[in-house]
């Protein structure tokens, strides 16, 4: 196991979670990335599978958008305050297991403060966050992949040995030259590179399999 676990809340965050899943799986290999709607086999005890994968991953990405703190239960309370909340439970489990937790802030979302979080989640406010902008996902996700390879050597190894896929290369207009993840980040044709000398470009692998509807309410 190991790899990256993507934690998200609701349909809006799921779209960003699926984007991260696609690009990270193209770089590190499908087996290195966990997203519940793609990664839990039929018939498996999803509660056991989720917590096992959280404990065994190297990095847990927490996708946080503007509504992350304010989504409510049917009773009207914040879901993040509910001890049975899946998102809260996965993050708490990751902290208990010593997993690296990285908040992924969507667009202009701010990192939650300690005062906005339950006591067992307050460490999340102190975790260094990254931002992924919907208008600049190619550049921001590429930078995230580069950072993950730097802090988790096992992911760099996975990227260098990921099997080749039928890749699609999308060429963009030149972007910011301060970000360059060339070298050691992508595998044999399945990686992501920006800031190349010939112009910023982005390579992804084949699309992921059809998503299963997750059994746990997010």
CSV table of C-alpha atoms in Angstrom, one decimal:
chain,number,residue,atom,x,y,z
A,1,UNK,CA,0.0,0.0,0.0
A,2,UNK,CA,1.3,3.5,0.8
A,3,UNK,CA,1.0,6.3,-1.6
A,4,UNK,CA,-1.6,9.1,-1.5
A,5,UNK,CA,-5.0,9.1,0.1
A,6,UNK,CA,-7.4,11.8,-1.2
A,7,UNK,CA,-9.9,13.1,1.5
A,8,UNK,CA,-12.8,15.2,0.2
A,9,UNK,CA,-16.2,16.4,1.2
A,10,UNK,CA,-19.3,16.5,-1.0
A,11,UNK,CA,-19.8,16.8,-4.8
A,12,UNK,CA,-17.9,20.1,-5.2
A,13,UNK,CA,-14.8,18.8,-3.6
A,14,UNK,CA,-15.2,15.4,-5.3
A,15,UNK,CA,-14.6,17.1,-8.7
A,16,UNK,CA,-11.3,18.4,-7.4
A,17,UNK,CA,-10.6,15.0,-5.8
A,18,UNK,CA,-11.1,13.3,-9.1
A,19,UNK,CA,-8.8,15.7,-10.9
A,20,UNK,CA,-6.1,15.0,-8.3
A,21,UNK,CA,-6.7,11.3,-8.5
A,22,UNK,CA,-6.3,11.3,-12.3
A,23,UNK,CA,-3.1,13.3,-12.4
A,24,UNK,CA,-1.5,11.7,-9.4
A,25,UNK,CA,-2.3,8.2,-10.7
A,26,UNK,CA,-0.9,9.1,-14.1
A,27,UNK,CA,2.4,10.0,-12.4
A,28,UNK,CA,2.7,7.6,-9.5
A,29,UNK,CA,0.7,4.6,-10.8
A,30,UNK,CA,-2.9,3.7,-10.1
A,31,UNK,CA,-2.0,1.5,-7.0
A,32,UNK,CA,-0.3,4.5,-5.4
A,33,UNK,CA,-3.4,6.7,-5.2
A,34,UNK,CA,-6.6,6.1,-3.2
A,35,UNK,CA,-9.9,7.8,-4.0
A,36,UNK,CA,-12.9,5.9,-2.5
A,37,UNK,CA,-15.1,6.0,-5.6
A,38,UNK,CA,-12.3,4.4,-7.7
A,39,UNK,CA,-10.3,2.4,-5.2
A,40,UNK,CA,-12.7,0.3,-3.1
A,41,UNK,CA,-13.5,-3.1,-4.8
A,42,UNK,CA,-17.1,-4.4,-4.8
A,43,UNK,CA,-18.1,-6.3,-1.7
A,44,UNK,CA,-15.3,-5.0,0.5
A,45,UNK,CA,-16.1,-3.7,4.0
A,46,UNK,CA,-15.6,0.0,3.0
A,47,UNK,CA,-15.2,1.1,6.7
A,48,UNK,CA,-12.3,-1.3,7.2
A,49,UNK,CA,-10.9,-0.5,3.8
A,50,UNK,CA,-11.0,3.3,4.3
A,51,UNK,CA,-9.2,3.2,7.7
A,52,UNK,CA,-6.7,0.6,6.6
A,53,UNK,CA,-5.7,2.7,3.6
A,54,UNK,CA,-5.5,5.9,5.7
A,55,UNK,CA,-3.2,4.2,8.2
A,56,UNK,CA,-1.0,2.8,5.4
A,57,UNK,CA,-0.7,5.8,3.2
A,58,UNK,CA,2.3,8.2,3.1
A,59,UNK,CA,0.3,11.4,2.4
A,60,UNK,CA,-3.3,12.3,3.1
A,61,UNK,CA,-4.5,15.2,0.9
A,62,UNK,CA,-7.4,17.1,2.5
A,63,UNK,CA,-9.4,18.9,-0.2
A,64,UNK,CA,-10.8,22.0,1.4
A,65,UNK,CA,-13.2,24.4,-0.5
A,66,UNK,CA,-15.3,27.3,0.8
A,67,UNK,CA,-18.1,25.1,2.1
A,68,UNK,CA,-15.8,22.6,3.9
A,69,UNK,CA,-16.5,24.0,7.4
A,70,UNK,CA,-20.1,24.9,7.0
A,71,UNK,CA,-21.8,21.7,5.5
A,72,UNK,CA,-24.5,20.7,7.9
A,73,UNK,CA,-26.1,17.5,9.1
A,74,UNK,CA,-29.9,17.0,8.7
A,75,UNK,CA,-30.2,18.2,12.3
A,76,UNK,CA,-28.6,21.5,11.4
A,77,UNK,CA,-25.2,21.1,13.1
A,78,UNK,CA,-21.9,21.3,11.3
A,79,UNK,CA,-20.8,17.9,10.0
A,80,UNK,CA,-17.2,18.6,11.0
A,81,UNK,CA,-18.4,18.7,14.6
A,82,UNK,CA,-19.9,15.2,14.4
A,83,UNK,CA,-17.6,12.5,15.7
A,84,UNK,CA,-19.1,10.2,13.1
A,85,UNK,CA,-18.2,12.5,10.2
A,86,UNK,CA,-16.2,10.5,7.6
A,87,UNK,CA,-14.0,13.4,6.7
A,88,UNK,CA,-13.1,14.1,10.3
A,89,UNK,CA,-12.6,10.5,11.1
A,90,UNK,CA,-10.1,10.0,8.2
A,91,UNK,CA,-8.0,13.0,9.2
A,92,UNK,CA,-8.0,12.1,12.8
A,93,UNK,CA,-6.9,8.5,11.9
A,94,UNK,CA,-4.1,10.0,9.7
A,95,UNK,CA,-2.8,12.1,12.6
A,96,UNK,CA,-2.9,9.2,15.0
A,97,UNK,CA,-0.9,7.1,12.5
A,98,UNK,CA,1.7,9.7,11.9
A,99,UNK,CA,0.7,10.2,8.3
A,100,UNK,CA,1.8,13.5,6.5
A,101,UNK,CA,-1.4,15.6,6.2
A,102,UNK,CA,-1.5,18.2,3.5
A,103,UNK,CA,-4.5,20.6,3.2
A,104,UNK,CA,-5.3,21.4,-0.5
A,105,UNK,CA,-7.1,24.7,-0.6
A,106,UNK,CA,-9.3,25.2,-3.6
A,107,UNK,CA,-9.1,28.6,-5.2
A,108,UNK,CA,-9.1,31.4,-2.5
A,109,UNK,CA,-10.2,29.1,0.4
A,110,UNK,CA,-8.4,29.9,3.7
A,111,UNK,CA,-6.9,27.3,6.0
A,112,UNK,CA,-9.3,26.7,8.9
A,113,UNK,CA,-8.1,28.1,12.1
A,114,UNK,CA,-7.8,26.1,15.3
A,115,UNK,CA,-10.8,27.9,16.8
A,116,UNK,CA,-12.9,26.7,13.8
A,117,UNK,CA,-12.0,23.0,14.3
A,118,UNK,CA,-12.9,20.3,16.8
A,119,UNK,CA,-10.1,19.6,19.3
A,120,UNK,CA,-9.0,16.4,17.6
A,121,UNK,CA,-8.6,18.3,14.2
A,122,UNK,CA,-6.8,21.4,15.4
A,123,UNK,CA,-3.5,20.1,14.2
A,124,UNK,CA,-4.8,20.6,10.7
A,125,UNK,CA,-4.6,24.3,11.1
A,126,UNK,CA,-0.9,24.0,11.6
A,127,UNK,CA,-0.2,21.9,8.6
A,128,UNK,CA,1.5,23.7,5.7
A,129,UNK,CA,-1.2,23.9,2.9
A,130,UNK,CA,-1.0,24.1,-0.9
A,131,UNK,CA,-3.4,25.9,-3.2
A,132,UNK,CA,-4.9,24.5,-6.4
A,133,UNK,CA,-6.8,27.0,-8.5
A,134,UNK,CA,-9.4,25.7,-10.9
A,135,UNK,CA,-8.2,28.1,-13.6
A,136,UNK,CA,-4.6,26.9,-13.2
A,137,UNK,CA,-4.9,23.3,-12.2
A,138,UNK,CA,-2.2,22.1,-14.6
A,139,UNK,CA,0.4,24.3,-13.1
A,140,UNK,CA,-0.7,23.9,-9.5
A,141,UNK,CA,-1.1,20.1,-9.5
A,142,UNK,CA,2.3,19.8,-11.3
A,143,UNK,CA,3.9,21.8,-8.5
A,144,UNK,CA,2.1,19.7,-5.9
A,145,UNK,CA,3.5,16.5,-7.5
A,146,UNK,CA,7.0,17.9,-7.4
A,147,UNK,CA,6.6,18.8,-3.7
A,148,UNK,CA,5.3,15.3,-2.9
A,149,UNK,CA,8.3,13.7,-4.7
A,150,UNK,CA,10.6,15.9,-2.6
A,151,UNK,CA,9.2,15.1,0.8
A,152,UNK,CA,8.3,11.5,0.2
A,153,UNK,CA,11.1,9.5,-1.6
A,154,UNK,CA,8.8,6.5,-2.1
A,155,UNK,CA,6.6,8.6,-4.3
A,156,UNK,CA,9.6,9.8,-6.3
A,157,UNK,CA,10.6,6.2,-6.8
A,158,UNK,CA,7.0,5.3,-7.8
A,159,UNK,CA,7.0,8.2,-10.4
A,160,UNK,CA,10.3,7.0,-11.9
A,161,UNK,CA,9.0,3.5,-12.3
A,162,UNK,CA,5.3,4.1,-13.2
A,163,UNK,CA,4.3,2.0,-16.3
A,164,UNK,CA,3.9,3.8,-19.5
A,165,UNK,CA,0.4,4.6,-20.6
A,166,UNK,CA,-1.2,6.0,-23.8
A,167,UNK,CA,-0.6,9.6,-23.0
A,168,UNK,CA,-2.2,12.7,-24.1
A,169,UNK,CA,-0.1,15.9,-24.2
A,170,UNK,CA,-1.8,19.2,-23.9
A,171,UNK,CA,0.2,22.3,-24.8
A,172,UNK,CA,-0.7,25.6,-23.2
A,173,UNK,CA,0.5,29.1,-23.6
A,174,UNK,CA,3.7,29.8,-21.6
A,175,UNK,CA,3.0,30.1,-17.9
A,176,UNK,CA,5.0,31.2,-14.9
A,177,UNK,CA,8.6,30.1,-15.2
A,178,UNK,CA,9.1,30.0,-11.4
A,179,UNK,CA,7.6,26.5,-11.3
A,180,UNK,CA,9.5,23.7,-13.0
A,181,UNK,CA,9.1,20.0,-12.1
A,182,UNK,CA,11.2,18.6,-14.9
A,183,UNK,CA,13.3,15.6,-14.0
A,184,UNK,CA,12.6,12.8,-11.5
A,185,UNK,CA,8.9,13.7,-11.3
A,186,UNK,CA,7.4,11.7,-14.2
A,187,UNK,CA,7.8,8.1,-15.2
A,188,UNK,CA,8.0,6.7,-18.6
A,189,UNK,CA,5.5,8.9,-20.4
A,190,UNK,CA,3.0,9.0,-17.6
A,191,UNK,CA,4.2,12.1,-15.8
A,192,UNK,CA,3.4,15.8,-15.7
A,193,UNK,CA,5.9,18.5,-16.6
A,194,UNK,CA,5.7,22.2,-16.8
A,195,UNK,CA,8.1,25.0,-17.5
A,196,UNK,CA,10.0,23.1,-20.2
A,197,UNK,CA,12.3,25.0,-22.5
A,198,UNK,CA,10.0,24.5,-25.4
A,199,UNK,CA,6.9,25.9,-23.6
A,200,UNK,CA,4.8,24.8,-20.7
A,201,UNK,CA,3.1,21.5,-21.3
A,202,UNK,CA,1.3,18.9,-19.3
A,203,UNK,CA,1.1,15.1,-19.9
A,204,UNK,CA,-1.5,12.9,-18.4
A,205,UNK,CA,-2.2,9.2,-18.7
A,206,UNK,CA,-5.4,7.4,-19.8
A,207,UNK,CA,-8.6,8.3,-18.0
A,208,UNK,CA,-9.4,6.4,-14.7
A,209,UNK,CA,-12.1,3.6,-14.7
A,210,UNK,CA,-15.7,4.5,-14.1
A,211,UNK,CA,-16.4,5.7,-10.6
A,212,UNK,CA,-18.4,3.6,-8.1
A,213,UNK,CA,-20.8,5.5,-5.9
A,214,UNK,CA,-19.1,5.7,-2.5
A,215,UNK,CA,-21.2,4.0,0.2
A,216,UNK,CA,-20.1,6.5,2.9
A,217,UNK,CA,-21.8,9.9,3.0
A,218,UNK,CA,-19.4,12.7,2.2
